Amino acid sequence: MRYPQGGGLTDAERAARERVRLQAVAGFESGEKNREIAAVLRVSERSVERWRRQWREDGEAGVASKGSPGRPRLSDAQMARLERELDRGPLAHGWTDQRWTLARVKTMIGQLFHVSYTVEGTWRLLRRHGWSWQQPARRAIEHDDDAVELWKREVWPRVRAPRR
């Protein structure tokens, strides 16, 4: 089932749907037909067929709620290891520069823990654990402010083209 608002079910909605499936199980046990159960519960016959099959295979556990799908989470130990690996820097993990991007962190999480995150999920994970977004200063290491000021004062006026 798709949820056009972009969300899934709340815990209360999930519990309500589980109660409907358990009512269907009571109908299965009393020998009612799928059509009768569907009419009473106001669901499709197809759903009742699916529930009956799950009930036959796994009993009541087959129709029980599986809980919120949630997002994969790293344990505290895994998060501590991730932070240690991030502190080592991107060069230690085979990238050519010292810049962590969300895509790189996502890739590293997959390689280390075999857990798949989206780029947005990676950002949420890092933010939950106190990491912040940072942009490196775009300056050359060799940048010399005094030499730049000297060049602007003395050289630039001589090379600048006169205005017409």
mmCIF file of C-alpha atoms in Angstrom:
data_model
loop_
_atom_site.group_PDB
_atom_site.id
_atom_site.type_symbol
_atom_site.label_atom_id
_atom_site.label_comp_id
_atom_site.label_asym_id
_atom_site.label_seq_id
_atom_site.Cartn_x
_atom_site.Cartn_y
_atom_site.Cartn_z
ATOM 1 C CA MET A 1 0.000 0.000 0.000
ATOM 2 C CA ARG A 2 1.254 3.478 -0.817
ATOM 3 C CA TYR A 3 0.865 6.473 1.458
ATOM 4 C CA PRO A 4 0.515 9.632 -0.634
ATOM 5 C CA GLN A 5 1.358 11.932 2.268
ATOM 6 C CA GLY A 6 4.822 10.385 2.392
ATOM 7 C CA GLY A 7 4.434 8.563 5.698
ATOM 8 C CA GLY A 8 3.538 5.153 6.980
ATOM 9 C CA LEU A 9 1.204 4.171 9.772
ATOM 10 C CA THR A 10 1.321 5.382 13.328
ATOM 11 C CA ASP A 11 1.529 2.803 16.109
ATOM 12 C CA ALA A 12 -2.200 3.237 16.805
ATOM 13 C CA GLU A 13 -3.130 2.734 13.138
ATOM 14 C CA ARG A 14 -0.883 -0.311 12.938
ATOM 15 C CA ALA A 15 -2.544 -1.789 16.046
ATOM 16 C CA ALA A 16 -6.009 -1.133 14.586
ATOM 17 C CA ARG A 17 -5.104 -2.971 11.393
ATOM 18 C CA GLU A 18 -3.703 -5.855 13.386
ATOM 19 C CA ARG A 19 -7.007 -6.114 15.285
ATOM 20 C CA VAL A 20 -8.842 -6.401 11.945
ATOM 21 C CA ARG A 21 -6.524 -9.215 10.852
ATOM 22 C CA LEU A 22 -7.053 -11.002 14.175
ATOM 23 C CA GLN A 23 -10.831 -10.714 13.683
ATOM 24 C CA ALA A 24 -10.313 -12.344 10.299
ATOM 25 C CA VAL A 25 -8.387 -15.162 12.035
ATOM 26 C CA ALA A 26 -11.394 -15.718 14.312
ATOM 27 C CA GLY A 27 -13.475 -16.065 11.160
ATOM 28 C CA PHE A 28 -10.989 -18.543 9.681
ATOM 29 C CA GLU A 29 -11.136 -20.646 12.834
ATOM 30 C CA SER A 30 -14.934 -20.698 12.806
ATOM 31 C CA GLY A 31 -14.962 -21.836 9.163
ATOM 32 C CA GLU A 32 -16.358 -18.678 7.533
ATOM 33 C CA LYS A 33 -15.711 -18.043 3.850
ATOM 34 C CA ASN A 34 -13.402 -15.267 2.628
ATOM 35 C CA ARG A 35 -16.315 -13.354 1.071
ATOM 36 C CA GLU A 36 -18.226 -13.302 4.364
ATOM 37 C CA ILE A 37 -15.190 -12.184 6.374
ATOM 38 C CA ALA A 38 -14.391 -9.443 3.846
ATOM 39 C CA ALA A 39 -17.963 -8.129 3.985
ATOM 40 C CA VAL A 40 -18.049 -8.045 7.786
ATOM 41 C CA LEU A 41 -14.632 -6.413 8.128
ATOM 42 C CA ARG A 42 -15.176 -4.115 5.118
ATOM 43 C CA VAL A 43 -11.916 -5.146 3.424
ATOM 44 C CA SER A 44 -11.192 -6.698 0.055
ATOM 45 C CA GLU A 45 -11.495 -10.422 -0.488
ATOM 46 C CA ARG A 46 -7.963 -10.380 -1.776
ATOM 47 C CA SER A 47 -6.673 -9.125 1.572
ATOM 48 C CA VAL A 48 -8.604 -11.842 3.370
ATOM 49 C CA GLU A 49 -7.118 -14.458 1.002
ATOM 50 C CA ARG A 50 -3.630 -13.165 1.756
ATOM 51 C CA TRP A 51 -4.272 -13.172 5.520
ATOM 52 C CA ARG A 52 -5.670 -16.713 5.360
ATOM 53 C CA ARG A 53 -2.551 -17.922 3.529
ATOM 54 C CA GLN A 54 -0.276 -16.215 6.070
ATOM 55 C CA TRP A 55 -2.337 -17.662 8.919
ATOM 56 C CA ARG A 56 -2.138 -21.196 7.434
ATOM 57 C CA GLU A 57 1.644 -20.923 7.061
ATOM 58 C CA ASP A 58 2.585 -19.201 10.350
ATOM 59 C CA GLY A 59 -0.505 -19.131 12.574
ATOM 60 C CA GLU A 60 -1.412 -15.888 14.327
ATOM 61 C CA ALA A 61 2.209 -14.758 14.095
ATOM 62 C CA GLY A 62 1.757 -14.650 10.310
ATOM 63 C CA VAL A 63 -0.888 -11.927 10.555
ATOM 64 C CA ALA A 64 0.653 -10.071 13.513
ATOM 65 C CA SER A 65 2.064 -6.616 12.967
ATOM 66 C CA LYS A 66 5.754 -6.610 12.142
ATOM 67 C CA GLY A 67 6.124 -3.178 13.753
ATOM 68 C CA SER A 68 7.437 -0.008 12.240
ATOM 69 C CA PRO A 69 9.869 -0.619 9.394
ATOM 70 C CA GLY A 70 11.952 2.272 10.733
ATOM 71 C CA ARG A 71 15.379 3.030 9.398
ATOM 72 C CA PRO A 72 18.459 0.947 9.973
ATOM 73 C CA ARG A 73 20.324 2.188 12.989
ATOM 74 C CA LEU A 74 23.840 1.680 14.113
ATOM 75 C CA SER A 75 24.459 0.404 17.627
ATOM 76 C CA ASP A 76 26.399 2.553 20.080
ATOM 77 C CA ALA A 77 29.499 0.431 19.476
ATOM 78 C CA GLN A 78 29.142 0.801 15.701
ATOM 79 C CA MET A 79 28.629 4.558 16.030
ATOM 80 C CA ALA A 80 31.759 4.835 18.184
ATOM 81 C CA ARG A 81 33.704 2.925 15.534
ATOM 82 C CA LEU A 82 32.283 5.157 12.789
ATOM 83 C CA GLU A 83 33.424 8.250 14.690
ATOM 84 C CA ARG A 84 36.924 6.798 15.088
ATOM 85 C CA GLU A 85 37.050 6.075 11.360
ATOM 86 C CA LEU A 86 35.843 9.588 10.528
ATOM 87 C CA ASP A 87 38.565 11.008 12.779
ATOM 88 C CA ARG A 88 41.182 9.065 10.799
ATOM 89 C CA GLY A 89 40.180 11.074 7.749
ATOM 90 C CA PRO A 90 39.261 10.329 4.145
ATOM 91 C CA LEU A 91 42.870 9.705 3.053
ATOM 92 C CA ALA A 92 43.042 6.683 5.370
ATOM 93 C CA HIS A 93 40.011 5.262 3.536
ATOM 94 C CA GLY A 94 41.351 5.690 0.025
ATOM 95 C CA TRP A 95 39.986 9.071 -1.060
ATOM 96 C CA THR A 96 42.353 11.562 -2.632
ATOM 97 C CA ASP A 97 41.579 14.599 -0.475
ATOM 98 C CA GLN A 98 40.780 15.446 3.126
ATOM 99 C CA ARG A 99 37.085 16.165 2.638
ATOM 100 C CA TRP A 100 34.281 14.069 4.061
ATOM 101 C CA THR A 101 31.141 14.209 1.967
ATOM 102 C CA LEU A 102 27.847 12.558 2.865
ATOM 103 C CA ALA A 103 28.256 10.200 -0.089
ATOM 104 C CA ARG A 104 31.666 9.131 1.206
ATOM 105 C CA VAL A 105 30.373 8.600 4.739
ATOM 106 C CA LYS A 106 27.428 6.621 3.318
ATOM 107 C CA THR A 107 29.824 4.415 1.362
ATOM 108 C CA MET A 108 32.031 3.887 4.391
ATOM 109 C CA ILE A 109 29.043 2.903 6.571
ATOM 110 C CA GLY A 110 28.058 0.335 3.944
ATOM 111 C CA GLN A 111 31.573 -1.088 3.782
ATOM 112 C CA LEU A 112 32.103 -1.224 7.542
ATOM 113 C CA PHE A 113 28.706 -2.352 8.792
ATOM 114 C CA HIS A 114 26.848 -3.694 5.722
ATOM 115 C CA VAL A 115 23.998 -1.270 6.434
ATOM 116 C CA SER A 116 22.520 0.851 3.682
ATOM 117 C CA TYR A 117 21.667 4.496 4.320
ATOM 118 C CA THR A 118 20.511 7.164 1.909
ATOM 119 C CA VAL A 119 22.533 10.369 1.706
ATOM 120 C CA GLU A 120 19.769 12.150 3.633
ATOM 121 C CA GLY A 121 19.666 9.336 6.189
ATOM 122 C CA THR A 122 23.423 9.621 6.602
ATOM 123 C CA TRP A 123 23.049 13.340 7.319
ATOM 124 C CA ARG A 124 20.319 12.653 9.898
ATOM 125 C CA LEU A 125 22.435 9.966 11.560
ATOM 126 C CA LEU A 126 25.448 12.286 11.832
ATOM 127 C CA ARG A 127 23.360 15.218 13.037
ATOM 128 C CA ARG A 128 21.712 13.025 15.733
ATOM 129 C CA HIS A 129 25.192 12.239 17.033
ATOM 130 C CA GLY A 130 26.386 15.836 17.201
ATOM 131 C CA TRP A 131 28.178 16.201 13.872
ATOM 132 C CA SER A 132 27.678 19.441 11.994
ATOM 133 C CA TRP A 133 27.950 20.569 8.408
ATOM 134 C CA GLN A 134 31.203 22.322 7.655
ATOM 135 C CA GLN A 135 32.630 23.916 4.555
ATOM 136 C CA PRO A 136 36.380 24.068 4.198
ATOM 137 C CA ALA A 137 37.924 27.484 3.666
ATOM 138 C CA ARG A 138 38.894 27.837 0.028
ATOM 139 C CA ARG A 139 42.426 29.115 0.523
ATOM 140 C CA ALA A 140 45.743 27.948 -0.709
ATOM 141 C CA ILE A 141 48.062 26.821 2.071
ATOM 142 C CA GLU A 142 50.768 29.059 0.598
ATOM 143 C CA HIS A 143 48.493 32.154 0.681
ATOM 144 C CA ASP A 144 50.397 35.198 2.030
ATOM 145 C CA ASP A 145 48.188 38.192 2.848
ATOM 146 C CA ASP A 146 51.130 40.615 3.020
ATOM 147 C CA ALA A 147 52.385 39.632 -0.435
ATOM 148 C CA VAL A 148 48.875 40.010 -1.893
ATOM 149 C CA GLU A 149 48.499 43.512 -0.442
ATOM 150 C CA LEU A 150 51.911 44.509 -1.786
ATOM 151 C CA TRP A 151 50.991 43.211 -5.270
ATOM 152 C CA LYS A 152 47.651 45.099 -5.217
ATOM 153 C CA ARG A 153 49.366 48.358 -4.209
ATOM 154 C CA GLU A 154 52.424 48.262 -6.437
ATOM 155 C CA VAL A 155 52.008 45.849 -9.367
ATOM 156 C CA TRP A 156 48.300 46.016 -10.161
ATOM 157 C CA PRO A 157 48.194 49.758 -10.906
ATOM 158 C CA ARG A 158 50.995 49.293 -13.463
ATOM 159 C CA VAL A 159 49.425 46.328 -15.302
ATOM 160 C CA ARG A 160 45.813 47.449 -15.180
ATOM 161 C CA ALA A 161 44.570 48.606 -18.559
ATOM 162 C CA PRO A 162 43.527 52.276 -18.603
ATOM 163 C CA ARG A 163 39.808 52.970 -19.032
ATOM 164 C CA ARG A 164 38.696 54.509 -22.289
#
